[in-house]
Every structure is written in structure tokens, then in C-alpha cells.
């Protein structure tokens, strides 16, 4: 047992569940009760969200997967928005509604099935896998350009035509012993600094939020997204935070390359810019 908040193990907790507040030893990646990724700071109390005279707003995220709620927590921590959780209910200041709505929209778009309605599909049960594995799996699917979605039971759905490729990804992930982050992130790029890549992507998203057709912004997004996929986990970043950055950059790339409207691209670019602003 590696739960620390109960005193088991004789040490103070080093990571926490942001939903229930349980404390764990540093090596625990997800809460044994809630299934969400652990975070390095203890969660705030609802009473501490905003000043006493500020109104609060609740978002009921029970229908979100644990991975999506973990993504929301990463975005909130990355932007420093005051917030607290009551189980799967997120509490924020009413003044932050617009920003949180932007996060909700980005997560909904990332989680929405990309498969055609009449597509012949095959399903993979995921109940035996933890959030870390699921993050690596969806990252591999995104990198391979394989469309996927999730059914009402949380099972992964892909087109039957992609079944052999998806089986290959499962085999590849099964061969990863899970030690460290070498199998989760890129091999690294000689002479390329992570801060420079983040700065390039920040400038690109800033230009695209103002003009989704901006040529320089699109060129820098294409270059920066290719570079960031190859970077190893940078020094000073937690794996879950870096994964959230990668997911948001990839979400912007997907939207830019789709038939999304200019307003939808600008909204995604704004969300990406706001997240990257914390790291440049």
C-alpha cells in the first residue's frame, strides 16, 4: 500500500488526487479510488476558490472519462486558475467562465469520435489499463493518424480497416516495460532546446488566434509540432504536464488541418496560446 495520507508507509504524501484529496507516495501515477492522474500539489478547498464576495460556478463532469478530467486539471494548473473539485464536479470562479468554457470545448473536441457514422468498427476493452497507458495509447493513435472514438462503455473504437495497425500499436506498447519516459515521449533532438520550440509554438498560436490563415503562423505550427513530438521529456516538467502540452498542440494541428471554421481554429489557437504562455 502506498497511500500516505492515512499514515501507512510512515511518510508524508508527495502527490495527491485532485478529486478526493487522497495523498500518495511519489511513484503513484493515479488515484486508486478515482482513477484520475495524481498531481504534485494538494487540491484546494471549495471555500478557497475566489474571494468571499465572488460568485462560483460548477461544472458537472461526471460524464467525462478520468483521462478527460485529468486533462482539465492539467489545463487549470497550467494557467493558474483558482479551482476545486467535489468529486467529478469542478468549481471555479464565475469570472473565469469564459476561459473554462474554452477548455471544455477543447477537451470535447479532442474526445469526440473522429469515425464516420456508417464506419464498420471494432472495439477494444480498456478497463484493465491505467491512465498512463491510455495516454500513451491515444498519443500513438494520434501520431499514426488513426481515427478513433470511445463508446458508452469506455471501450476504444476504431475502423475495421485499421484493426491490424491498432493491433500493432498494442503490441508495441506491450513491449514497453513502462520504466521512465523513453517510450512515452520522443528520442530527443540534438541542438534543439525545448524552450525554443515552446516559444515558436506560442508565437504561432498567437498569430493564428488573430488570423487563422496567417502563413507564418501555420508554417511555425507545422515546424514546432513536428519538433515537439520528437523531444524527450524536458528537465523540470512532470510527465503529465508535458503530455497535456503535447495533446493541446496536437489538437490545434488536427483542427487546422480539418474543415473547421476560422472561428473554431481561432478558438483552439487561443487555448493553445494561453497554455503555452505559462512556459515561455
Short mmCIF file of C-alpha atoms in Angstrom, two decimals:
data_model
loop_
_atom_site.label_atom_id
_atom_site.label_comp_id
_atom_site.label_asym_id
_atom_site.label_seq_id
_atom_site.Cartn_x
_atom_site.Cartn_y
_atom_site.Cartn_z
CA UNK A 1 0.00 0.00 0.00
CA UNK A 2 1.43 3.36 -1.00
CA UNK A 3 -1.27 5.67 0.35
CA UNK A 4 0.40 8.18 2.66
CA UNK A 5 -2.48 10.31 3.92
CA UNK A 6 -3.52 7.53 6.30
CA UNK A 7 -0.05 7.27 7.72
CA UNK A 8 0.72 3.97 6.02
CA UNK A 9 4.33 3.83 4.99
CA UNK A 10 5.45 6.34 7.62
CA UNK A 11 5.89 9.31 5.32
CA UNK A 12 4.02 12.40 4.22
CA UNK A 13 2.18 12.31 0.88
CA UNK A 14 4.07 13.66 -2.13
CA UNK A 15 1.30 13.52 -4.73
CA UNK A 16 -2.46 13.89 -4.40
CA UNK A 17 -5.73 13.04 -6.10
CA UNK A 18 -7.23 16.34 -7.19
CA UNK A 19 -10.77 14.93 -6.90
CA UNK A 20 -10.88 13.24 -3.48
CA UNK A 21 -7.72 14.72 -1.93
CA UNK A 22 -6.11 11.37 -1.06
CA UNK A 23 -2.34 11.58 -0.64
CA UNK A 24 0.11 9.08 -2.08
CA UNK A 25 3.77 8.27 -2.41
CA UNK A 26 5.52 9.93 -5.35
CA UNK A 27 5.51 6.81 -7.56
CA UNK A 28 1.70 6.54 -7.62
CA UNK A 29 0.52 7.79 -11.03
CA UNK A 30 -3.25 7.64 -10.48
CA UNK A 31 -5.72 7.60 -7.58
CA UNK A 32 -6.80 4.08 -6.65
CA UNK A 33 -10.33 5.32 -5.91
CA UNK A 34 -10.99 7.90 -8.65
CA UNK A 35 -8.73 6.66 -11.45
CA UNK A 36 -7.51 10.18 -12.29
CA UNK A 37 -3.83 11.14 -12.56
CA UNK A 38 -2.22 12.36 -9.35
CA UNK A 39 -0.84 15.90 -9.06
CA UNK A 40 2.11 17.36 -7.19
CA UNK A 41 0.13 19.91 -5.14
CA UNK A 42 -2.68 19.22 -2.63
CA UNK A 43 -6.09 20.27 -4.03
CA UNK A 44 -7.78 23.46 -2.85
CA UNK A 45 -10.97 23.59 -0.80
CA UNK A 46 -14.13 24.91 -2.45
CA UNK A 47 -14.27 27.76 0.08
CA UNK A 48 -10.85 28.95 -1.09
CA UNK A 49 -11.89 29.40 -4.74
CA UNK A 50 -12.02 33.17 -5.17
CA UNK A 51 -12.72 35.86 -2.61
CA UNK A 52 -15.65 35.69 -0.22
CA UNK A 53 -17.70 38.09 -2.34
CA UNK A 54 -17.00 36.31 -5.66
CA UNK A 55 -19.62 34.05 -7.20
CA UNK A 56 -18.71 30.46 -8.02
CA UNK A 57 -19.70 28.24 -10.92
CA UNK A 58 -19.98 24.44 -11.04
CA UNK A 59 -19.24 22.14 -13.98
CA UNK A 60 -20.64 18.63 -13.65
CA UNK A 61 -18.05 16.43 -15.40
CA UNK A 62 -19.34 13.02 -14.33
CA UNK A 63 -19.76 12.01 -17.98
CA UNK A 64 -16.12 12.79 -18.71
CA UNK A 65 -13.58 9.98 -18.68
CA UNK A 66 -10.94 10.07 -15.96
CA UNK A 67 -8.43 10.97 -18.67
CA UNK A 68 -10.51 13.98 -19.75
CA UNK A 69 -10.85 15.20 -16.16
CA UNK A 70 -7.10 14.80 -15.72
CA UNK A 71 -6.61 16.85 -18.88
CA UNK A 72 -8.89 19.56 -17.44
CA UNK A 73 -6.86 19.60 -14.23
CA UNK A 74 -3.61 19.97 -16.21
CA UNK A 75 -5.05 22.89 -18.16
CA UNK A 76 -6.29 24.59 -14.97
CA UNK A 77 -2.97 24.12 -13.21
CA UNK A 78 -1.07 25.28 -16.28
CA UNK A 79 -3.00 28.55 -16.42
CA UNK A 80 -3.15 29.04 -12.66
CA UNK A 81 -6.97 29.37 -12.49
CA UNK A 82 -8.33 29.03 -8.93
CA UNK A 83 -10.46 25.90 -8.74
CA UNK A 84 -11.51 22.96 -6.60
CA UNK A 85 -13.20 19.61 -7.13
CA UNK A 86 -16.10 17.95 -5.37
CA UNK A 87 -15.69 14.51 -6.81
CA UNK A 88 -16.27 14.93 -10.55
CA UNK A 89 -17.80 18.42 -10.11
CA UNK A 90 -15.43 21.27 -10.92
CA UNK A 91 -15.84 24.54 -9.00
CA UNK A 92 -14.38 27.77 -10.44
CA UNK A 93 -14.94 31.49 -10.13
CA UNK A 94 -17.79 32.79 -12.23
CA UNK A 95 -15.35 35.37 -13.58
CA UNK A 96 -13.36 32.54 -15.20
CA UNK A 97 -16.35 31.02 -17.01
CA UNK A 98 -15.20 32.04 -20.50
CA UNK A 99 -11.74 30.54 -20.06
CA UNK A 100 -13.08 27.29 -18.56
CA UNK A 101 -15.66 27.03 -21.37
CA UNK A 102 -12.74 27.24 -23.81
CA UNK A 103 -11.05 24.32 -22.03
CA UNK A 104 -14.30 22.32 -22.07
CA UNK A 105 -14.63 22.91 -25.79
CA UNK A 106 -11.03 21.83 -26.46
CA UNK A 107 -11.44 18.65 -24.41
CA UNK A 108 -14.78 17.83 -26.03
CA UNK A 109 -13.27 18.19 -29.48
CA UNK A 110 -10.28 16.02 -28.56
CA UNK A 111 -12.55 13.32 -27.10
CA UNK A 112 -15.15 13.34 -29.84
CA UNK A 113 -15.13 10.28 -32.11
CA UNK A 114 -13.49 11.04 -35.44
CA UNK A 115 -15.04 8.00 -37.12
CA UNK A 116 -17.72 8.27 -39.78
CA UNK A 117 -21.20 7.35 -38.56
CA UNK A 118 -21.51 4.47 -41.06
CA UNK A 119 -17.95 3.20 -40.48
CA UNK A 120 -17.58 -0.53 -39.77
CA UNK A 121 -15.84 -0.62 -36.38
CA UNK A 122 -14.03 -2.91 -33.99
CA UNK A 123 -13.83 -2.31 -30.23
CA UNK A 124 -11.06 -2.81 -27.66
CA UNK A 125 -11.88 -3.11 -23.95
CA UNK A 126 -9.68 -0.74 -21.90
CA UNK A 127 -10.83 -1.41 -18.34
CA UNK A 128 -7.59 -3.21 -17.42
CA UNK A 129 -5.35 -0.27 -18.40
CA UNK A 130 -4.42 2.73 -16.26
CA UNK A 131 -4.46 6.40 -17.32
CA UNK A 132 -0.74 6.45 -18.10
CA UNK A 133 -1.14 3.58 -20.58
CA UNK A 134 -4.24 5.14 -22.11
CA UNK A 135 -2.37 8.41 -22.58
CA UNK A 136 0.42 6.62 -24.43
CA UNK A 137 -2.10 4.64 -26.48
CA UNK A 138 -4.10 7.66 -27.64
CA UNK A 139 -0.86 9.52 -28.30
CA UNK A 140 0.29 6.65 -30.50
CA UNK A 141 -3.04 6.60 -32.33
CA UNK A 142 -2.83 10.34 -32.93
CA UNK A 143 0.76 10.09 -34.14
CA UNK A 144 -0.21 7.28 -36.52
CA UNK A 145 -3.15 9.27 -37.87
CA UNK A 146 -5.65 6.59 -36.87
CA UNK A 147 -9.18 7.86 -36.24
CA UNK A 148 -10.74 6.56 -33.02
CA UNK A 149 -13.53 7.13 -30.55
CA UNK A 150 -14.99 5.70 -27.34
CA UNK A 151 -18.35 4.01 -26.90
CA UNK A 152 -20.69 4.43 -23.93
CA UNK A 153 -18.81 1.71 -22.01
CA UNK A 154 -15.48 3.47 -22.46
CA UNK A 155 -14.19 0.92 -24.98
CA UNK A 156 -11.91 2.13 -27.75
CA UNK A 157 -13.46 2.04 -31.24
CA UNK A 158 -11.51 2.15 -34.50
CA UNK A 159 -12.36 1.49 -38.13
CA UNK A 160 -12.22 -2.20 -39.03
CA UNK A 161 -9.82 -1.26 -41.82
CA UNK A 162 -7.33 -0.05 -39.18
CA UNK A 163 -7.55 -3.12 -36.94
CA UNK A 164 -4.18 -4.58 -37.96
CA UNK A 165 -2.42 -1.23 -37.39
CA UNK A 166 -4.04 -0.81 -33.97
CA UNK A 167 -3.08 -4.38 -33.01
CA UNK A 168 0.48 -3.42 -33.90
CA UNK A 169 0.34 -0.39 -31.58
CA UNK A 170 -0.92 -2.56 -28.71
CA UNK A 171 1.95 -4.99 -29.34
CA UNK A 172 4.45 -2.13 -29.38
CA UNK A 173 3.13 -0.70 -26.11
CA UNK A 174 3.13 -4.17 -24.54
CA UNK A 175 6.86 -4.36 -25.27
CA UNK A 176 7.47 -1.14 -23.31
CA UNK A 177 8.37 -2.03 -19.72
CA UNK A 178 7.00 1.32 -18.51
CA UNK A 179 10.29 2.39 -16.95
CA UNK A 180 10.92 6.10 -17.36
CA UNK A 181 9.52 8.16 -20.23
CA UNK A 182 11.63 6.99 -23.15
CA UNK A 183 8.72 5.05 -24.66
CA UNK A 184 6.20 7.79 -23.99
CA UNK A 185 7.91 10.82 -25.49
CA UNK A 186 10.38 11.42 -28.29
CA UNK A 187 14.04 10.39 -28.51
CA UNK A 188 15.22 14.00 -28.31
CA UNK A 189 16.64 16.41 -30.89
CA UNK A 190 20.30 17.37 -30.84
CA UNK A 191 20.80 21.12 -30.66
CA UNK A 192 17.09 21.85 -30.20
CA UNK A 193 16.05 23.48 -26.94
CA UNK A 194 12.56 22.76 -25.60
CA UNK A 195 12.08 26.41 -24.62
CA UNK A 196 12.75 27.49 -28.21
CA UNK A 197 10.18 25.02 -29.52
CA UNK A 198 7.58 26.17 -26.99
CA UNK A 199 8.28 29.79 -27.88
CA UNK A 200 7.87 29.02 -31.60
CA UNK A 201 4.54 27.32 -30.93
CA UNK A 202 3.42 30.17 -28.67
CA UNK A 203 4.11 32.74 -31.41
CA UNK A 204 2.40 30.52 -33.99
CA UNK A 205 -0.76 30.12 -31.90
CA UNK A 206 -0.75 33.83 -31.09
CA UNK A 207 -0.70 34.66 -34.82
CA UNK A 208 -3.36 32.06 -35.63
CA UNK A 209 -5.76 33.30 -32.96
CA UNK A 210 -5.74 36.65 -34.74
CA UNK A 211 -5.71 35.28 -38.27
CA UNK A 212 -6.17 31.52 -38.81
CA UNK A 213 -4.88 31.92 -42.38
CA UNK A 214 -1.60 33.56 -41.31
CA UNK A 215 1.09 31.84 -43.38
CA UNK A 216 3.94 32.36 -40.94
CA UNK A 217 1.78 31.11 -38.08
CA UNK A 218 0.86 27.97 -39.99
CA UNK A 219 4.49 27.33 -41.01
CA UNK A 220 5.70 27.71 -37.43
CA UNK A 221 2.92 25.48 -36.15
CA UNK A 222 3.87 22.74 -38.61
CA UNK A 223 7.57 23.03 -37.74
CA UNK A 224 7.02 23.33 -33.99
CA UNK A 225 4.54 20.45 -33.80
CA UNK A 226 6.97 18.16 -35.60
CA UNK A 227 9.80 19.19 -33.27
CA UNK A 228 7.82 18.85 -30.04
CA UNK A 229 6.76 15.29 -30.95
CA UNK A 230 10.44 14.32 -31.10
CA UNK A 231 11.54 16.00 -27.87
CA UNK A 232 12.27 13.91 -24.81
CA UNK A 233 10.65 14.95 -21.54
CA UNK A 234 12.31 18.33 -20.79
CA UNK A 235 14.01 18.92 -17.47
CA UNK A 236 11.65 20.46 -14.92
CA UNK A 237 8.44 19.14 -16.50
CA UNK A 238 6.24 16.49 -14.94
CA UNK A 239 5.25 13.82 -17.45
CA UNK A 240 1.53 14.56 -17.08
CA UNK A 241 2.07 18.30 -17.69
CA UNK A 242 4.22 17.71 -20.78
CA UNK A 243 1.65 15.21 -22.07
CA UNK A 244 -1.08 17.85 -21.68
CA UNK A 245 1.02 20.32 -23.71
CA UNK A 246 1.58 17.74 -26.44
CA UNK A 247 -2.13 16.89 -26.54
CA UNK A 248 -3.13 20.53 -26.90
CA UNK A 249 -0.61 21.21 -29.67
CA UNK A 250 -1.80 18.10 -31.49
CA UNK A 251 -5.43 19.19 -31.04
CA UNK A 252 -4.62 22.53 -32.70
CA UNK A 253 -2.82 20.79 -35.59
CA UNK A 254 -5.81 18.50 -36.16
CA UNK A 255 -8.25 21.42 -36.17
CA UNK A 256 -6.07 23.48 -38.52
CA UNK A 257 -5.84 20.54 -40.94
CA UNK A 258 -9.58 19.84 -40.81
CA UNK A 259 -12.55 21.60 -42.38
CA UNK A 260 -13.10 23.59 -39.17
CA UNK A 261 -14.31 27.17 -39.47
CA UNK A 262 -11.99 30.12 -38.99
CA UNK A 263 -13.64 30.88 -35.64
CA UNK A 264 -13.07 27.29 -34.44
CA UNK A 265 -9.41 27.46 -35.43
CA UNK A 266 -9.02 30.83 -33.69
CA UNK A 267 -10.61 29.43 -30.51
CA UNK A 268 -8.28 26.41 -30.47
CA UNK A 269 -5.29 28.68 -31.14
CA UNK A 270 -6.30 30.92 -28.22
CA UNK A 271 -6.48 27.93 -25.87
CA UNK A 272 -3.08 26.71 -27.05
CA UNK A 273 -1.56 30.17 -26.68
CA UNK A 274 -2.91 30.55 -23.13
CA UNK A 275 -1.46 27.19 -22.09
CA UNK A 276 1.95 27.79 -23.69
CA UNK A 277 2.14 31.29 -22.18
CA UNK A 278 2.87 29.67 -18.81
CA UNK A 279 6.05 28.03 -20.12
CA UNK A 280 7.68 30.78 -22.26
#
